[in-house]
Short mmCIF file of C-alpha atoms in Angstrom, two decimals:
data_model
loop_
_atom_site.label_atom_id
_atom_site.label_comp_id
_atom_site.label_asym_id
_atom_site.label_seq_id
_atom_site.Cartn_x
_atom_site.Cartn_y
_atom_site.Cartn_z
CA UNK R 1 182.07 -5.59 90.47
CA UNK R 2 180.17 -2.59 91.80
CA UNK R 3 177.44 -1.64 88.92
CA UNK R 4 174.95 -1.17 91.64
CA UNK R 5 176.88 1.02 93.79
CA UNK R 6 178.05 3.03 90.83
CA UNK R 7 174.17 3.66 89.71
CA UNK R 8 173.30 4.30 93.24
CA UNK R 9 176.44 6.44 93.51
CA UNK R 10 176.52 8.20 90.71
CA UNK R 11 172.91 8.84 90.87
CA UNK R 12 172.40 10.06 93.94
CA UNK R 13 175.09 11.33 95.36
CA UNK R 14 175.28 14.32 92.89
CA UNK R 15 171.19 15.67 93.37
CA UNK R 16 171.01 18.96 95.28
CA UNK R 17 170.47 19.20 99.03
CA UNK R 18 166.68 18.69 100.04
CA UNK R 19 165.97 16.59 96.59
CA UNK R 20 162.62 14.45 95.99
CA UNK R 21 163.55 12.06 93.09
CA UNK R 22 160.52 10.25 91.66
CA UNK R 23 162.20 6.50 91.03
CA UNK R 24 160.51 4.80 88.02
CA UNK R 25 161.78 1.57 86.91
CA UNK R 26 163.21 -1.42 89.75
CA UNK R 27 166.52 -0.34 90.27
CA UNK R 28 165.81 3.69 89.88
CA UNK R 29 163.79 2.88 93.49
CA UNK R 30 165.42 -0.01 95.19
CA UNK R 31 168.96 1.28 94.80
CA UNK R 32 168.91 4.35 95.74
CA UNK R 33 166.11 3.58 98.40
CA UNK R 34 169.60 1.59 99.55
CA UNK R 35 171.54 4.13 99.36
CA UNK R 36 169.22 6.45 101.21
CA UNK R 37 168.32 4.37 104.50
CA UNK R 38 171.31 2.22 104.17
CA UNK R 39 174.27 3.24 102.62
CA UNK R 40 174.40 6.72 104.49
CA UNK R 41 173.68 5.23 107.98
CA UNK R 42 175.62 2.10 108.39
CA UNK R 43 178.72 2.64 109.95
CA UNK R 44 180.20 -0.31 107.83
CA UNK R 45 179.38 1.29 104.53
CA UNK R 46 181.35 1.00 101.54
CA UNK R 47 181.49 4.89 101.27
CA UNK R 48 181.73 6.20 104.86
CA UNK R 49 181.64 9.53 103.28
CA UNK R 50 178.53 9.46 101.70
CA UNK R 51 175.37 10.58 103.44
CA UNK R 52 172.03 11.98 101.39
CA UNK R 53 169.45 11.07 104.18
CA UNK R 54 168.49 14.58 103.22
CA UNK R 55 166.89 13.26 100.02
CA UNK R 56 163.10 12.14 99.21
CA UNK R 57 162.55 8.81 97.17
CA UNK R 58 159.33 8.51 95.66
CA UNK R 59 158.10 5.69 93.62
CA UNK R 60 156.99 6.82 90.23
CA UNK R 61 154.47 3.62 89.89
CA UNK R 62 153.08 3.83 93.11
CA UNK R 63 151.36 6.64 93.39
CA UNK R 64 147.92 5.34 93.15
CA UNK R 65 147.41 3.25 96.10
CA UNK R 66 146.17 4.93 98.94
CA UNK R 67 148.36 3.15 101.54
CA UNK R 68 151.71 4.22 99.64
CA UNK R 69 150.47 7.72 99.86
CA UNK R 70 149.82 7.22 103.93
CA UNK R 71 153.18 5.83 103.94
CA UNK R 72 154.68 8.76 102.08
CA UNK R 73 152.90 11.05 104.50
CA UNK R 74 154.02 9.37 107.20
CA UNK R 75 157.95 9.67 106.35
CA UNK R 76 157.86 13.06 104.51
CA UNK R 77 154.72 15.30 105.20
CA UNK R 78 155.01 17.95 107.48
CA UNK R 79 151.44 17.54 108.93
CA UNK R 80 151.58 14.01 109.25
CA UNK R 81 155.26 12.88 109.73
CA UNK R 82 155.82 11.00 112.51
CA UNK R 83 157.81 12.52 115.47
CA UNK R 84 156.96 10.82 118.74
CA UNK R 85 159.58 7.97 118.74
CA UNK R 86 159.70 5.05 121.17
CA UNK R 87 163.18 4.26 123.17
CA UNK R 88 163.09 1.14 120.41
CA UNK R 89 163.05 3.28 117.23
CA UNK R 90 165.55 5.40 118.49
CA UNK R 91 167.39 2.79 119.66
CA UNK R 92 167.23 1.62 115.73
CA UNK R 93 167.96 5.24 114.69
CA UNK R 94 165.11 6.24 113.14
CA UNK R 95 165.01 9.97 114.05
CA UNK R 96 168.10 10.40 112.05
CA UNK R 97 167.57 8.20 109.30
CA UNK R 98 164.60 10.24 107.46
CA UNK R 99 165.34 14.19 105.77
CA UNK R 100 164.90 16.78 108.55
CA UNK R 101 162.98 18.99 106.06
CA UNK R 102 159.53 18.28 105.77
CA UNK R 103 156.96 18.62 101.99
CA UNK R 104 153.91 18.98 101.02
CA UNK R 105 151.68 15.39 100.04
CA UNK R 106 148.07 15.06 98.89
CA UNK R 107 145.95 14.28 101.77
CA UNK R 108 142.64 12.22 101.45
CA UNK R 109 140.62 15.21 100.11
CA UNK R 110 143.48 15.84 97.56
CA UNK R 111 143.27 12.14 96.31
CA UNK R 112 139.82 12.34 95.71
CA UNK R 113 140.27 15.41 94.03
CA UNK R 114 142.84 14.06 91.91
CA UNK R 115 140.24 10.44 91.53
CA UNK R 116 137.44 12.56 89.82
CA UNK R 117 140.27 14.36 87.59
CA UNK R 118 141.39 11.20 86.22
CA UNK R 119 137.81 9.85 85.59
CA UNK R 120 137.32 12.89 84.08
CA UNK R 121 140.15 12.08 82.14
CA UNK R 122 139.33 8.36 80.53
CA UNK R 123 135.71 9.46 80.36
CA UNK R 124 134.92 6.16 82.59
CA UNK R 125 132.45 5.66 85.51
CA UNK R 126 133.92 5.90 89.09
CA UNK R 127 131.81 3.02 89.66
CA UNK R 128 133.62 1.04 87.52
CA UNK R 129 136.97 1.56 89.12
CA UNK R 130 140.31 1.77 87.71
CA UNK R 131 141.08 -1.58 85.83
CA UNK R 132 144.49 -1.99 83.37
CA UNK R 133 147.77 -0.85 83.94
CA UNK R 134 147.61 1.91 81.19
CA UNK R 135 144.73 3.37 83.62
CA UNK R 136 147.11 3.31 86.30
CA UNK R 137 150.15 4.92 85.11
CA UNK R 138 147.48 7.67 84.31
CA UNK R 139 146.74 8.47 87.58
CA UNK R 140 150.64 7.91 89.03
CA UNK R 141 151.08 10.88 86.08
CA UNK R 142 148.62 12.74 87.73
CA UNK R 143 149.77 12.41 91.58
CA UNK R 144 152.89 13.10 90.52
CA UNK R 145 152.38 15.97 89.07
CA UNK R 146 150.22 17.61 92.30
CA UNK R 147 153.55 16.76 94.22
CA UNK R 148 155.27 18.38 91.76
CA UNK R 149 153.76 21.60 91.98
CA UNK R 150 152.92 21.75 95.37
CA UNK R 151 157.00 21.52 96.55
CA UNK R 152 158.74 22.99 93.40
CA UNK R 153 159.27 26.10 95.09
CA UNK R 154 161.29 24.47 98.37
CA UNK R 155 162.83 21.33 96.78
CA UNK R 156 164.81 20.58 93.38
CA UNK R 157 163.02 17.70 91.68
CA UNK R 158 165.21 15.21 89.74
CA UNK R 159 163.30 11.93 87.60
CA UNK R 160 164.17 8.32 86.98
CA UNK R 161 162.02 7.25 84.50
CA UNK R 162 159.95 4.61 84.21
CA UNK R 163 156.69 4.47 81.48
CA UNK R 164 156.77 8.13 79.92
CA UNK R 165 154.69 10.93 82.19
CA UNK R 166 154.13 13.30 79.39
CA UNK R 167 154.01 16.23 81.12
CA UNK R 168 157.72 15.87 82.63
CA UNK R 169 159.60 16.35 79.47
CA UNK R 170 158.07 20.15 79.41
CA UNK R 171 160.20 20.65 82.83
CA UNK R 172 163.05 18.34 82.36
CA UNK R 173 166.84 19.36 81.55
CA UNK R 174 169.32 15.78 81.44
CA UNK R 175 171.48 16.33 84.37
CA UNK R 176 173.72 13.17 85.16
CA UNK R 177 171.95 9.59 85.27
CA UNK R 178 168.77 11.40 85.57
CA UNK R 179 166.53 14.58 84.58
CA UNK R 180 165.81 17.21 86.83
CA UNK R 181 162.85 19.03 86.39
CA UNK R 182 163.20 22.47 86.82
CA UNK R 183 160.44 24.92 88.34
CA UNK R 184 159.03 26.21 85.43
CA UNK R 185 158.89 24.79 81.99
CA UNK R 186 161.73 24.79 79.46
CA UNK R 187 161.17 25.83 75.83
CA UNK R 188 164.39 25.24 74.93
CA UNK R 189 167.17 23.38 76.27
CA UNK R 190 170.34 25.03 77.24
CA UNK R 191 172.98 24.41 75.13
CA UNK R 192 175.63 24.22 78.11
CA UNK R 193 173.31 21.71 79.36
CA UNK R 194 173.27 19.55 76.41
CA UNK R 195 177.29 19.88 75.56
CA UNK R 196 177.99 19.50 79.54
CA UNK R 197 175.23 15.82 79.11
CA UNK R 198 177.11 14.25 75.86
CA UNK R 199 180.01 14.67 77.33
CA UNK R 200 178.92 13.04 80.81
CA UNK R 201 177.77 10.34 78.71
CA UNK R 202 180.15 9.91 76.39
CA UNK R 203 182.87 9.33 79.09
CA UNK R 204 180.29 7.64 81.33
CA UNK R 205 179.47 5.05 78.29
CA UNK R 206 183.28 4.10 78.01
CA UNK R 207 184.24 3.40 81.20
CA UNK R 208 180.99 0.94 81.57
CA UNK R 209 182.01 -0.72 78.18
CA UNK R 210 185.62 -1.05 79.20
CA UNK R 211 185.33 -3.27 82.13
CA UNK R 212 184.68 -7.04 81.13
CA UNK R 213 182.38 -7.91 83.99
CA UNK R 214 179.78 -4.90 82.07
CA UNK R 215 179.30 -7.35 79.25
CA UNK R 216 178.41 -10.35 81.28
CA UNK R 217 175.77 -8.65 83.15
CA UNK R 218 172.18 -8.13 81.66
CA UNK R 219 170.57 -6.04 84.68
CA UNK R 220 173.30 -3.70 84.60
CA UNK R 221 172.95 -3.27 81.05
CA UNK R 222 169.38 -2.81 80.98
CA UNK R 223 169.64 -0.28 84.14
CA UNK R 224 172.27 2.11 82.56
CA UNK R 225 170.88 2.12 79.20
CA UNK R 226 167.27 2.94 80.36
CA UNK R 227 168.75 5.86 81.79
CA UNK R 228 169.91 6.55 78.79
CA UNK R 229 166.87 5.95 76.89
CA UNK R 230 164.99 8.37 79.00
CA UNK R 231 167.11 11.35 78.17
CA UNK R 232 167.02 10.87 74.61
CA UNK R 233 162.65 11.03 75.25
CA UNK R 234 163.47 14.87 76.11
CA UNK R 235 165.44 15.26 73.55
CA UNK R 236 162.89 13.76 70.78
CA UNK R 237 160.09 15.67 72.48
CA UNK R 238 162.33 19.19 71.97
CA UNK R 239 162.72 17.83 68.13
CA UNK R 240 166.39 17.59 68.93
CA UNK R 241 166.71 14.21 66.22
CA UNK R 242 170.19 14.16 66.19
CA UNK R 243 170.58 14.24 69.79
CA UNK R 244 168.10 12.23 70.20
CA UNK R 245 169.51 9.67 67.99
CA UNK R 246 173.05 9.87 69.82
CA UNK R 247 171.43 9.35 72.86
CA UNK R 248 169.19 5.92 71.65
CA UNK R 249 172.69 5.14 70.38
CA UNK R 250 174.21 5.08 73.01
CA UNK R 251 171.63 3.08 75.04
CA UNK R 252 171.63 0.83 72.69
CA UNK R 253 174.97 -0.09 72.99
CA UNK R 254 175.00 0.06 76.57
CA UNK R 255 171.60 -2.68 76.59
CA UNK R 256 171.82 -4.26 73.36
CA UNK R 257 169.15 -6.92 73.74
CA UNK R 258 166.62 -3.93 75.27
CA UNK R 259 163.31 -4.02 73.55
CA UNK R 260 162.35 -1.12 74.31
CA UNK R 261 165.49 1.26 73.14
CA UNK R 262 165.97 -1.27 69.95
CA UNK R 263 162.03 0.03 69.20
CA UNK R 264 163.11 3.44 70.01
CA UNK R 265 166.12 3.74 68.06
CA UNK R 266 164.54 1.82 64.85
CA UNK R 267 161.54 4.73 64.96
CA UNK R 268 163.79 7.37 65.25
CA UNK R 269 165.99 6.54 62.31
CA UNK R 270 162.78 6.01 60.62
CA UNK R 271 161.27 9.21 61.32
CA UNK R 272 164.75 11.02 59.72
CA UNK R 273 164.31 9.27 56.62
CA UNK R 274 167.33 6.63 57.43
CA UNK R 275 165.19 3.66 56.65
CA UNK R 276 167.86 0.98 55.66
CA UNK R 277 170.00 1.49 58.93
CA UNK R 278 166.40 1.46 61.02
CA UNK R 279 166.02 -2.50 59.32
CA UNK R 280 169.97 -3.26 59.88
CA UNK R 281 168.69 -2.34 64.18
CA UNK R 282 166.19 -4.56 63.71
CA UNK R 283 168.05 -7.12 61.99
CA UNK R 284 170.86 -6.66 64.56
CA UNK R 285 168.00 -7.74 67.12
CA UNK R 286 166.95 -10.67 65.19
CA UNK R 287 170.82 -11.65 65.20
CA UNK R 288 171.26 -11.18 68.46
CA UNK R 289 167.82 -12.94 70.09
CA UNK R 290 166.43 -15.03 66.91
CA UNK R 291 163.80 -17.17 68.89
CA UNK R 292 162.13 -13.57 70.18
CA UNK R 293 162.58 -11.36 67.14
CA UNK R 294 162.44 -14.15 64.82
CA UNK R 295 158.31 -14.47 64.95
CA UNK R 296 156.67 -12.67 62.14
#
């Protein structure tokens, strides 16, 4: 079967030319980091059509470290890419493998700016460094978001989420697999965006559930419904509970031994009053995986 070429496909094949998408969870970075470098420059490819060497992968979760930001530079930033190639590397193709537009990342006096905000931020000692993974994904929020506003202007931004950056869902609009995040913030959704999203996913839903291999394969089911998951966040955070509830639905059914959307879905029904189908979710869960559900 082909549920990784379909995500990587179908994910970013569709993004506008010149896109950064910020890749959250394993396979919202490795596949389409594939499908980037590899896919659109190997002559044997599966798809000799498809080419987006044009588009900037960024991992969501990485954004802390220092050397991943040097790396970053090095590929993407216009002040800092690199450019003088040896016969070797462009032997290996390297000149064309990387977007010919350049952006805009946070250089060592931006980081530190950026250090001192978050400290700021978890009222902690710089001293005492940045210890737990909750602190982490704090600062990741917060890099993103300088790279955010310092390229909106010259490059569409599109999201694969991984843990929740609050200040996304202000700027995001579903658009496919993913969310784009558009320029400014949105107050209110479109409504040809959110007819023109259900009925991506409603089609997109039963063509996954109608192949047999689908069923038989937990990664892929985890992978699509995350995505799945994520939309219905906007949605929740725009108080939109019945889409929101259609969308947990959905991912539910696409990953039905997901922690994470059965927790979702449960609190959502909960939080519209529908108390006795939020058990009958978590008693499906207990059915389906009694020796993890089953404690307490």
């Amino acid at each position: 079967h082909w549920f990784g070429s379909h995500h990587g496909r179908d994910m970013v094949g569709p993004l506008k030319p010149d896109a950064v998408l910020f890749g959250g969870t394993d396979p919202g970075r490795f596949i389409p980091t594939y499908m980037i470098f590899g896919e659109s420059t190997r002559p044997d490819a599966h798809d000799p059509d498809f080419d987006r060497r044009d588009v900037f992968i960024i991992t969501q979760n990485s954004l802390a470290d220092p050397f991943y930001i040097k790396y970053l530079r090095d590929q993407y930033d216009g002040e800092q890419r690199t450019r003088d190639w040896t016969p070797f590397e462009r032997w290996l193709g390297r000149p064309e493998q990387f977007p010919r537009t350049d952006m805009v990342l946070p250089g060592k006096e931006d980081m530190e700016k950026l250090y001192r905000r978050f400290f700021e931020m978890v009222g902690t000692d710089p001293g005492e460094g940045i210890e737990g993974m909750s602190r982490v994904f704090v600062l990741n929020a917060l890099v993103a978001e300088w790279i955010f506003q310092h390229n909106k202007d010259t490059h569409p931004f599109y999201l694969e989420e991984s843990l929740a950056m609050p200040w996304t869902y202000d700027y995001a609009v579903p658009d496919g697999l993913v969310l784009r995040l558009e320029p400014e913030k949105v107050s209110v959704l479109p409504a040809e965006a959110i007819a023109r999203d259900r009925a991506f996913w409603d089609a997109y839903t039963a063509r996954l559930l109608a192949e047999p291999a689908y069923h038989k394969d937990p990664p892929a089911q985890r992978a699509f419904g995350k995505l799945r998951l994520s939309i219905g966040n906007v949605y929740r955070h725009h108080g939109m509970q019945e889409e929101a509830l259609h969308a947990y639905r959905q991912a539910s059914v696409l990953a039905p031994d997901s922690t994470e959307i059965t927790f979702k879905l449960a609190e959502q029904l909960r939080q519209m009053n529908r108390l006795e189908q939020s058990d009958e979710v978590l008693e499906q869960a207990r059915r389906l995986d009694p020796a993890n559900w089953g404690r307490g």
